[in-house]
Tab-separated table of C-alpha atoms in Angstrom:
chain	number	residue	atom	x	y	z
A	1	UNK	CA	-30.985	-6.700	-38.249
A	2	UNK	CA	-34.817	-5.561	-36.534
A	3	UNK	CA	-34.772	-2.766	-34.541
A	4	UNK	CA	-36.243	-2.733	-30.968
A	5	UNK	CA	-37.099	0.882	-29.616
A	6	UNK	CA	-37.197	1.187	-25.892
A	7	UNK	CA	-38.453	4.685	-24.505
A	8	UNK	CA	-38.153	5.118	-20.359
A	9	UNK	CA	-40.115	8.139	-18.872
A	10	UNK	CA	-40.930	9.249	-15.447
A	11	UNK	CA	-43.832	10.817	-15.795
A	12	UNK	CA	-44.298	12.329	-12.435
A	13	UNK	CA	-47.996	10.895	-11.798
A	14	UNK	CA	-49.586	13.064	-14.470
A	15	UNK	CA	-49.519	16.033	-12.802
A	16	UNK	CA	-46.810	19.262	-12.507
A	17	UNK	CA	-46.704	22.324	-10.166
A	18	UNK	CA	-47.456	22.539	-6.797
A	19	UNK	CA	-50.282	23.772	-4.942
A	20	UNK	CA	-53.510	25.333	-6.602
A	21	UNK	CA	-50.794	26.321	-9.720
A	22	UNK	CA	-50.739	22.672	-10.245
A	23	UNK	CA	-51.703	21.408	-13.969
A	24	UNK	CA	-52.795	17.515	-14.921
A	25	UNK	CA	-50.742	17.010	-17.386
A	26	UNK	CA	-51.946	12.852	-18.471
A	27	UNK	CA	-53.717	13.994	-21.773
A	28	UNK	CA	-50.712	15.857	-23.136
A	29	UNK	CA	-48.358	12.532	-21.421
A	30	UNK	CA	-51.099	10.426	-23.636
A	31	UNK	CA	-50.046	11.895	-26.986
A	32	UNK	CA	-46.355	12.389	-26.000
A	33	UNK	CA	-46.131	8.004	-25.412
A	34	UNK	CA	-47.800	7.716	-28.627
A	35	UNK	CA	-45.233	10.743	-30.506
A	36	UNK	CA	-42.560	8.005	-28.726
A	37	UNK	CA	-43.407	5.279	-31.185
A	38	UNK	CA	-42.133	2.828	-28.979
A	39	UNK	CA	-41.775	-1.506	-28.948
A	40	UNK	CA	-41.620	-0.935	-25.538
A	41	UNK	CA	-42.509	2.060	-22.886
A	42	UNK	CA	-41.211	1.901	-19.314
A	43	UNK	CA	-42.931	4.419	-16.746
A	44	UNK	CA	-42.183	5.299	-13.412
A	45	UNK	CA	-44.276	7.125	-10.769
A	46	UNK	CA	-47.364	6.293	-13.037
A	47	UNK	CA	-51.012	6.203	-10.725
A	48	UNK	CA	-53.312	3.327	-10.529
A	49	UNK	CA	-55.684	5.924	-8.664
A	50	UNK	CA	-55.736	8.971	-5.997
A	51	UNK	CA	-58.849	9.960	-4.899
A	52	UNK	CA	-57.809	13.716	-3.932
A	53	UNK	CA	-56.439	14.184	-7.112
A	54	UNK	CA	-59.521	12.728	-8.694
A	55	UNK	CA	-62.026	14.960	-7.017
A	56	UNK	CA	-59.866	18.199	-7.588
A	57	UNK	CA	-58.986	18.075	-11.622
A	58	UNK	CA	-62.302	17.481	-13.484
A	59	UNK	CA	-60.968	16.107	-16.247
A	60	UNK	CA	-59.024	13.434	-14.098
A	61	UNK	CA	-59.020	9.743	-15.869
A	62	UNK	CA	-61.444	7.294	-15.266
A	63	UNK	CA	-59.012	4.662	-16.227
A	64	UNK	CA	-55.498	3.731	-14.114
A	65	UNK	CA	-52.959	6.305	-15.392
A	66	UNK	CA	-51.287	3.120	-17.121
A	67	UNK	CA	-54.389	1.981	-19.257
A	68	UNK	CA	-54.646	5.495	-20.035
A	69	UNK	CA	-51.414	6.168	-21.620
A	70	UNK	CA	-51.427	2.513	-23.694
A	71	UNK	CA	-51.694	3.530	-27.351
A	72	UNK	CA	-54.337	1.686	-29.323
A	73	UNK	CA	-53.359	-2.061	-29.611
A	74	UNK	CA	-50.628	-1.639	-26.828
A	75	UNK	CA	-50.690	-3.847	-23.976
A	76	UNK	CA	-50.170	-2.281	-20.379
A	77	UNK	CA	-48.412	-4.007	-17.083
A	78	UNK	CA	-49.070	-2.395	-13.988
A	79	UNK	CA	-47.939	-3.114	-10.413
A	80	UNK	CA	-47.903	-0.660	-7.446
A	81	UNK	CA	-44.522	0.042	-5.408
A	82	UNK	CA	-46.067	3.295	-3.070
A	83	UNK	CA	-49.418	3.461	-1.099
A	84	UNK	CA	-50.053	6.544	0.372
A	85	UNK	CA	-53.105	8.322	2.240
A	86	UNK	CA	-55.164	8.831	-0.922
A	87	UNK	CA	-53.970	6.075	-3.538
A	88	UNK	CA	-51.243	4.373	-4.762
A	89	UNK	CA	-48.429	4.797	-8.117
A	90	UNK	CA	-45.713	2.452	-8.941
A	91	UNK	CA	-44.383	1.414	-12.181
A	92	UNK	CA	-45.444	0.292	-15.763
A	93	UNK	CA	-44.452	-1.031	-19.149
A	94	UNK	CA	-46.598	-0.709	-22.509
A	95	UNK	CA	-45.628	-3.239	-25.364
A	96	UNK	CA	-47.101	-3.817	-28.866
A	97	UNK	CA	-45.949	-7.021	-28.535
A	98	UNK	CA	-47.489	-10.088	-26.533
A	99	UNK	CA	-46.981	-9.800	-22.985
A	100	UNK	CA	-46.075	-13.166	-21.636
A	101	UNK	CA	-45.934	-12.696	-17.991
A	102	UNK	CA	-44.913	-10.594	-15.248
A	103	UNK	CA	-44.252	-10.019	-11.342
A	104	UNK	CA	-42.970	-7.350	-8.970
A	105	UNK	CA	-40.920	-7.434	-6.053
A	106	UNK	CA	-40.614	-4.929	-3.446
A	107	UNK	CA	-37.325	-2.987	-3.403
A	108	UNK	CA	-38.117	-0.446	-0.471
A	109	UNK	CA	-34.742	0.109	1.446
A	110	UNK	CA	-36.099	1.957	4.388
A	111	UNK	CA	-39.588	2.953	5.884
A	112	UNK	CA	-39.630	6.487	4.399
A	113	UNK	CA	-39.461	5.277	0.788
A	114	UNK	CA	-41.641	2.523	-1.549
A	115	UNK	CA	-39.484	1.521	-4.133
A	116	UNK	CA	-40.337	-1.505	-6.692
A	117	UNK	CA	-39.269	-3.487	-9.903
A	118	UNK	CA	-42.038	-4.597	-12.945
A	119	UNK	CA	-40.792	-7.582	-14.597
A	120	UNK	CA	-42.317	-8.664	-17.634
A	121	UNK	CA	-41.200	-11.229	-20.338
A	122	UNK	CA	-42.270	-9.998	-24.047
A	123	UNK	CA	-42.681	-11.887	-27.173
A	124	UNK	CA	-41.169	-9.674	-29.703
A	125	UNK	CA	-40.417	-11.213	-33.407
A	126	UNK	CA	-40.622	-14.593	-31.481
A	127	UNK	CA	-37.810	-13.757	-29.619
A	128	UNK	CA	-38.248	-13.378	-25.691
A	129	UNK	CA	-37.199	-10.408	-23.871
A	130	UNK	CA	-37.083	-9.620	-20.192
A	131	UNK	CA	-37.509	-5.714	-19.298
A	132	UNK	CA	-37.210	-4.971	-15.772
A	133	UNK	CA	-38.731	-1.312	-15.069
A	134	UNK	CA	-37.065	0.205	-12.169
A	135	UNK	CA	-36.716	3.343	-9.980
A	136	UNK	CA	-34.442	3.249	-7.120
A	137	UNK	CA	-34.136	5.462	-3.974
A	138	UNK	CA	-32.856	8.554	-3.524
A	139	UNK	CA	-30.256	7.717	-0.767
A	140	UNK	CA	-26.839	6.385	-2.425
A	141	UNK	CA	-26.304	3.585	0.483
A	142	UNK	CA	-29.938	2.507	-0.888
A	143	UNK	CA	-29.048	2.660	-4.329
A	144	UNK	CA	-26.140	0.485	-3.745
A	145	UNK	CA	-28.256	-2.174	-1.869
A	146	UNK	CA	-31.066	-2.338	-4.698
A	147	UNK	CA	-28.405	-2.880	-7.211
A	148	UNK	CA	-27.593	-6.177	-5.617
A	149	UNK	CA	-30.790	-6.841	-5.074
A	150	UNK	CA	-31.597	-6.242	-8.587
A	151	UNK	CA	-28.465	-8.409	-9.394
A	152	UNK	CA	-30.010	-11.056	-7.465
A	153	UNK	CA	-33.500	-11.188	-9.183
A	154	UNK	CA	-32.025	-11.447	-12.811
A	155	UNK	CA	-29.930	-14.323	-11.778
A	156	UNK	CA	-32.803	-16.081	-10.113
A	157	UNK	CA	-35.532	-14.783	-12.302
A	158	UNK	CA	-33.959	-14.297	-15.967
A	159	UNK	CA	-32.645	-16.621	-17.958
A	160	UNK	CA	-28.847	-17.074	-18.815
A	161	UNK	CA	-28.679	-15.844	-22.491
A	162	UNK	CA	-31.809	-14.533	-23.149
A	163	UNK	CA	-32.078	-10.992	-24.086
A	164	UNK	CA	-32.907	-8.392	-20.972
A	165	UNK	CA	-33.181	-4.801	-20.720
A	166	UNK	CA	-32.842	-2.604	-17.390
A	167	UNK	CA	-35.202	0.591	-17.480
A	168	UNK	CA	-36.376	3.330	-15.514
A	169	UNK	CA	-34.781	6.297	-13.080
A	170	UNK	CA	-31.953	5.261	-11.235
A	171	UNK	CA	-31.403	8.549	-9.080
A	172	UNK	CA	-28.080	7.943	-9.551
A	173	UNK	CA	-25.837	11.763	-9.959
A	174	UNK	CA	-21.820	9.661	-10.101
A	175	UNK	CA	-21.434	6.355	-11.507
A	176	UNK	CA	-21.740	3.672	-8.667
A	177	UNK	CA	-25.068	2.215	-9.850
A	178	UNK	CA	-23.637	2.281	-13.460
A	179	UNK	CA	-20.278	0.573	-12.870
A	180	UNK	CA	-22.453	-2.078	-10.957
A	181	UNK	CA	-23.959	-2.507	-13.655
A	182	UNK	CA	-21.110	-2.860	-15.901
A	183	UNK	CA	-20.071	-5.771	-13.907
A	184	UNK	CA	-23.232	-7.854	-14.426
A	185	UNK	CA	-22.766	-7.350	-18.023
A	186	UNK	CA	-25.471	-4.873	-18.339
A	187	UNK	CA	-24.493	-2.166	-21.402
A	188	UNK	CA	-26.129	1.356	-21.777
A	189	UNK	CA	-24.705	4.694	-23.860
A	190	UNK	CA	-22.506	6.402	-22.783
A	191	UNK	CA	-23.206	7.282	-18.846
A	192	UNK	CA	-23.884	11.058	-18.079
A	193	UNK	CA	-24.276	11.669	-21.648
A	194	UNK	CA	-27.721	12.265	-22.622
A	195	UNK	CA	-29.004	14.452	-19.541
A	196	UNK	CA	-32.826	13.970	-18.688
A	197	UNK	CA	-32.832	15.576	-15.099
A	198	UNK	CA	-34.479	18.357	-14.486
A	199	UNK	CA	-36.778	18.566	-17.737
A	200	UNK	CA	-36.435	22.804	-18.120
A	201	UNK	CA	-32.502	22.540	-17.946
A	202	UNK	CA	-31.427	18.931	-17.794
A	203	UNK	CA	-28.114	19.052	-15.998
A	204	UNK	CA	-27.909	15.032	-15.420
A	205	UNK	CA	-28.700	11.402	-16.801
A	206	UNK	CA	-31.028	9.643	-14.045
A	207	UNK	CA	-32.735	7.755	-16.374
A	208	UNK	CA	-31.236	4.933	-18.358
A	209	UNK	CA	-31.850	1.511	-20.298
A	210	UNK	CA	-29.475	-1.086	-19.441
A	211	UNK	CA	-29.208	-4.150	-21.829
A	212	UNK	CA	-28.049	-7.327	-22.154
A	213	UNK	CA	-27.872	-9.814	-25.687
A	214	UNK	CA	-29.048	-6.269	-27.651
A	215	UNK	CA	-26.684	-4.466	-29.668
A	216	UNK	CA	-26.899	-0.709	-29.059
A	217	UNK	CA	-27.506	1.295	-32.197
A	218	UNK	CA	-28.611	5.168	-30.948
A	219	UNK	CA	-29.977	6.805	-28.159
A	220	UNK	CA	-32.095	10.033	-28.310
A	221	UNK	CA	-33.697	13.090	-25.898
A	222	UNK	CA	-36.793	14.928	-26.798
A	223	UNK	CA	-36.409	18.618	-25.590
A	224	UNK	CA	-38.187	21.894	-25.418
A	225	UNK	CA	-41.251	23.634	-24.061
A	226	UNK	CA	-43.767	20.821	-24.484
A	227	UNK	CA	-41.417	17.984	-22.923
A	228	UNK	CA	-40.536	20.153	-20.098
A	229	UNK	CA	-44.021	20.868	-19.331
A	230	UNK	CA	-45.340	17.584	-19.098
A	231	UNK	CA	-42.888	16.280	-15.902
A	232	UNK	CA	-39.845	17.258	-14.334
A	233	UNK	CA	-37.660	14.584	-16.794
A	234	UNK	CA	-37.438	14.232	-19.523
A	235	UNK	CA	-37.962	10.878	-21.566
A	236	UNK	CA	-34.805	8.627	-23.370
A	237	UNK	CA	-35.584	6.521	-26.039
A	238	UNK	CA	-32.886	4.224	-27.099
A	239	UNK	CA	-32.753	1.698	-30.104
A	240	UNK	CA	-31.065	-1.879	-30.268
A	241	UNK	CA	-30.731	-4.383	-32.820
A	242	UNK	CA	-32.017	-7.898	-32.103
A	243	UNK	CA	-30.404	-10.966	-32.610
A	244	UNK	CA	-30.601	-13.005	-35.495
């Protein structure tokens, strides 16, 4: 059976602290997706650009945070969920297999928050895979609505029987979003078990990867100083066997 790793990572736009104490953080997030070894890489809160940030860190990328990150002879996918006053972030994938073709569709709930899903179809062993990169809201009523919503997309957007994977932060501290899930046929680890949230002392699983026609096999954590420094969560990388 081939092994698929899938690694899902909010990265917290490449930068940590608050203030002048803040710190860019994107070189050292550069070499941690690489360390990852990854098939596949979702991102949330990753920046195409800000211009305040760019002016005030001198060593701020040229490139759109996802290009950056994209370890030699990955592909990127990039599409923007949040504008704000001086850019815009949403969410990414990186694959070292062929990218096939991908959309986004807006998931904001409300006017005070941007919310978004990536959907790409990947060519991986000649098998196609859909990976839907997501990060919901932060109110529970929301979280409950963008679950349908994401119900609806996969039924109108992803094939019957074709293998799909779920990925990102959910926000989600009980189990509504997860037994949603369940119910769609979507399987993950075991929920609350593999805490990501907040990076110094994770006390709680907000990020996840949902699949569907994979088999799970193990699902892993990094920890300590130099994960915790890089963003406020932490990344999961989970592994799956493929179908024959």
């Amino acid at each position: 059976m081939k092994t698929l790793r899938v690694a899902t990572y909010n990265i917290h736009k490449g930068v940590q602290g608050l203030g002048p104490q803040r710190r860019l953080e994107i070189h050292n997030l550069g070499l941690a997706v690489e360390q990852l070894d990854a098939d596949i890489v979702c991102l949330q809160e990753v920046r195409k650009m800000n211009r305040r940030e760019a002016q005030y860190f001198a060593r701020w990328p040229e490139q759109p945070q996802a290009d950056f990150l994209a370890p030699e002879g990955y592909e990127a996918v990039y599409r923007t969920n949040a504008y704000t006053r001086h850019g815009e972030h949403g969410n990414a994938m990186l694959t070292r297999w062929p990218v096939l073709g991908h959309q986004h569709e807006d998931m904001s709930d409300h006017r005070f928050e941007q919310r978004g899903l990536l959907h790409s179809e990947v060519m991986v062993n000649g098998q196609s895979i859909h990976v839907l990169v997501v990060h919901l809201g932060l109110i529970r009523a929301s979280r409950v609505r963008q679950a349908a919503q994401l119900e609806r997309f996969i039924e109108r957007e992803v094939p019957a029987g074709v293998p799909l994977i779920v990925a990102g932060d959910f926000n989600d501290w009980g189990e509504r979003v997860h037994r949603h899930f369940a119910s769609m046929g979507l399987k993950t680890f075991d929920p609350g078990a593999n805490p990501t949230f907040p990076a110094r002392l994770p006390l709680v699983q907000l990020d996840y990867v949902y699949t569907r026609g994979l088999q799970p096999l193990h699902v892993h954590v990094p920890r300590g100083k130099a994960w915790w420094r890089m963003s406020d969560h932490l990344p999961l990388i989970a592994e799956f066997g493929m179908p024959a």
